[in-house]
XYZ file of C-alpha atoms in Angstrom:
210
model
C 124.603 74.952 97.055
C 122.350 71.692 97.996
C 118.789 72.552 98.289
C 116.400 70.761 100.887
C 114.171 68.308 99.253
C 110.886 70.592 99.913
C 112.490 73.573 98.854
C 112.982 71.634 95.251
C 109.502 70.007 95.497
C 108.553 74.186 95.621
C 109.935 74.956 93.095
C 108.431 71.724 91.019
C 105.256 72.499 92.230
C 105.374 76.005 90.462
C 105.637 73.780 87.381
C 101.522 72.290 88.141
C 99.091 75.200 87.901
C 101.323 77.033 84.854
C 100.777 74.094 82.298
C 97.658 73.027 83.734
C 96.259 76.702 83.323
C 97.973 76.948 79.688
C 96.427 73.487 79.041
C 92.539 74.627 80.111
C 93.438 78.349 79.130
C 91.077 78.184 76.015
C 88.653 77.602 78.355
C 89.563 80.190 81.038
C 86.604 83.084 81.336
C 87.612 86.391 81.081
C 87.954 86.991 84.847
C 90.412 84.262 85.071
C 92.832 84.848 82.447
C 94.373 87.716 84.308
C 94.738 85.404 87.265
C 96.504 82.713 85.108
C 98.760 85.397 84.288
C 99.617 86.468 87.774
C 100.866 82.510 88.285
C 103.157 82.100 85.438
C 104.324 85.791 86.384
C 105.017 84.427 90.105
C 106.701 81.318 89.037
C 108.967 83.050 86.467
C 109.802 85.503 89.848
C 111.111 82.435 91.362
C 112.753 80.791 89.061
C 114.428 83.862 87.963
C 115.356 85.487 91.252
C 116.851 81.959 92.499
C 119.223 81.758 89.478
C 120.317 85.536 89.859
C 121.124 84.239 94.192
C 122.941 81.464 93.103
C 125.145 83.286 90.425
C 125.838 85.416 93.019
C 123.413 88.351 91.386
C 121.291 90.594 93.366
C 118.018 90.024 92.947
C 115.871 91.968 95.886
C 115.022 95.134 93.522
C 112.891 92.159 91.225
C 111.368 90.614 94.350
C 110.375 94.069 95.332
C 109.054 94.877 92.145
C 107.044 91.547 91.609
C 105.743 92.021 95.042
C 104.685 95.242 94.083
C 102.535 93.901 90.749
C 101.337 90.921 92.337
C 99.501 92.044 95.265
C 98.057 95.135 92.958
C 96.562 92.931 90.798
C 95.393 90.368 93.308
C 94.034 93.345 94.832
C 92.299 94.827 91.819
C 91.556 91.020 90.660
C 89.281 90.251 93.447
C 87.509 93.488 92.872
C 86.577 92.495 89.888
C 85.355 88.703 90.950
C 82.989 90.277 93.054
C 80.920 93.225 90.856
C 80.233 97.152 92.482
C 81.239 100.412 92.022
C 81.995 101.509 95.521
C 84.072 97.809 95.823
C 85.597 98.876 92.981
C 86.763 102.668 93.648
C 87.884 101.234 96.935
C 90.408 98.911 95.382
C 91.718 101.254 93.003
C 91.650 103.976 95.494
C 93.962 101.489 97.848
C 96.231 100.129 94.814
C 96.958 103.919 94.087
C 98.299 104.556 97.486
C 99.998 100.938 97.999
C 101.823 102.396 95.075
C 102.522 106.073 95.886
C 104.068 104.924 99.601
C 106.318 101.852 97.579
C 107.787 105.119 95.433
C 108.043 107.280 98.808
C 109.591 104.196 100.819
C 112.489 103.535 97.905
C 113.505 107.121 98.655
C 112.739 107.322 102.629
C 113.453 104.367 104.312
C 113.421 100.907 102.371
C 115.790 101.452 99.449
C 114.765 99.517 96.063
C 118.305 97.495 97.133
C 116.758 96.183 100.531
C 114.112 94.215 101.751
C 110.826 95.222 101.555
C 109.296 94.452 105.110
C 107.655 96.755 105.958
C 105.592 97.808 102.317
C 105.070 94.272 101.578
C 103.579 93.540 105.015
C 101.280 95.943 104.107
C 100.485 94.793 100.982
C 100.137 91.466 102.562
C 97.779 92.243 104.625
C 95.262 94.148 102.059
C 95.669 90.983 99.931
C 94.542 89.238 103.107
C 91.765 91.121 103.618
C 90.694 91.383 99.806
C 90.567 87.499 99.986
C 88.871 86.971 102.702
C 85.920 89.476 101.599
C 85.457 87.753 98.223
C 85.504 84.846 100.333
C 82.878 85.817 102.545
C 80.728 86.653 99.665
C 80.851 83.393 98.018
C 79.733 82.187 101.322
C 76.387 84.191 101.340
C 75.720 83.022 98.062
C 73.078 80.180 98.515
C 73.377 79.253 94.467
C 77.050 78.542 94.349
C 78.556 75.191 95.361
C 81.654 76.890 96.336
C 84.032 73.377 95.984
C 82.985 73.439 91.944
C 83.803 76.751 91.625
C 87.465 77.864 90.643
C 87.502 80.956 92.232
C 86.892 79.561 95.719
C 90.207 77.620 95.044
C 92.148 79.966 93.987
C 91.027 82.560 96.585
C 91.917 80.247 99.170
C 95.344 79.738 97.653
C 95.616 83.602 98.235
C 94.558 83.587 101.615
C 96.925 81.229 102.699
C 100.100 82.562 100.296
C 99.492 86.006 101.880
C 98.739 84.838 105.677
C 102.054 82.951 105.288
C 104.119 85.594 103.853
C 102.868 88.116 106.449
C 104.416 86.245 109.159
C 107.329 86.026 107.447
C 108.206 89.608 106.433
C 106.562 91.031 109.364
C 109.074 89.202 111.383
C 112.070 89.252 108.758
C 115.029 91.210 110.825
C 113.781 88.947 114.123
C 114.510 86.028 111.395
C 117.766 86.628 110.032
C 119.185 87.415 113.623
C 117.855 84.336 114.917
C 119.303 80.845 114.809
C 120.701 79.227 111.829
C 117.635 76.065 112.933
C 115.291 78.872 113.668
C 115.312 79.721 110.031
C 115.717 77.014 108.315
C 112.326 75.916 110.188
C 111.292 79.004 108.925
C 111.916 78.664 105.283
C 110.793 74.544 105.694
C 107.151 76.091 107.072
C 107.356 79.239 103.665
C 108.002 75.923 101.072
C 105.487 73.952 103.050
C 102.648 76.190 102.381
C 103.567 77.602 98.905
C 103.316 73.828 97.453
C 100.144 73.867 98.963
C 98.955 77.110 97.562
C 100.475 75.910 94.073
C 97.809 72.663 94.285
C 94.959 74.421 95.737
C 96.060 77.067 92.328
C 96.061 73.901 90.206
C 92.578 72.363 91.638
C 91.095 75.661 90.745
C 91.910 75.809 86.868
C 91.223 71.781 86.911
C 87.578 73.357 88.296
C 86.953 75.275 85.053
C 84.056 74.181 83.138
C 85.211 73.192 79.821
């Protein structure tokens, strides 16, 4: 199978913020570490999931299942980037029931073999709103200079992974009925912005104070 050139700069590009986060990891505050974490974990997805689809493997039950961790701790990530009980019990509170309706859905209606549209769409768009809060609160702080500051970067790396992928899941079935252009323009536009959300990833761990 030949791969379009941005689809292999993508996966490249997954290469940048895992060794540049393992190279400034020592320096990584507490915080961050479980951040760095959740990028090696979403670059091993990749890589992993795109060898099991070309060797003919299926591979949706570990998509679902990284989708699942990943937004759950982006969720309960940014919760703890930004300090408060209430902000706190919220996430948790949320996480909890993201998880309890992906266990119900496997058994209802979007079966652990199938695509997850319509729980990851949800997911999506908590992750969406949990970055744009912590976002907003960086904002109103008058002591920050939000381009030094790591966190900015990598929350706006997770504002514009999630915005992306909401678009695309939300629409998924309209997608794979459409035209064999229509989604390839698609999937152009997904590898597009995940290289960027890889360097804006990689800018944010350069950011860390060493």
């Amino acid at each position: 199978m030949t791969l379009p050139t941005i689809a292999i700069a993508d996966f490249i590009s997954n290469l940048v913020p895992v060794a540049i986060g393992a190279w400034r990891f020592r320096s990584l505050s507490r915080p961050l570490r479980p951040f760095f974490g959740l990028v090696v974990l979403a670059a091993l997805s990749e890589w992993v999931s795109f060898a099991m689809a070309t060797n003919g493997i299926h591979n949706l039950w570990l998509i679902q299942i990284y989708h699942l961790i990943a937004a759950s701790g982006i969720i309960l990530l940014f919760s703890t980037w930004r300090t408060g009980t209430s902000v706190d019990a919220l996430s948790k509170a949320f996480v909890g029931a993201y998880v309890l309706l992906w266990i119900v859905a496997k058994f209802a209606f979007e079966p652990i073999t199938a695509d997850d549209q319509y729980t990851y769409t949800v997911a999506c768009a908590a992750c969406l709103i949990a970055a744009v809060w912590y976002l907003s609160h960086v904002a109103r702080q008058e002591d920050l200079e939000l381009p030094r500051e790591p966190q900015f970067w990598m929350a706006c790396g997770v504002l514009l992974y999630y915005a992306t992928n909401v678009v695309l899941f939300s629409e998924f079935h309209r997608v794979i009925l459409s035209s064999k252009m229509d989604f390839a323009v698609v999937w152009q536009l997904h590898w597009g912005a995940d290289i960027l959300v890889n360097l804006l990833f990689s800018y944010g761990f350069l950011r860390v104070r060493r």
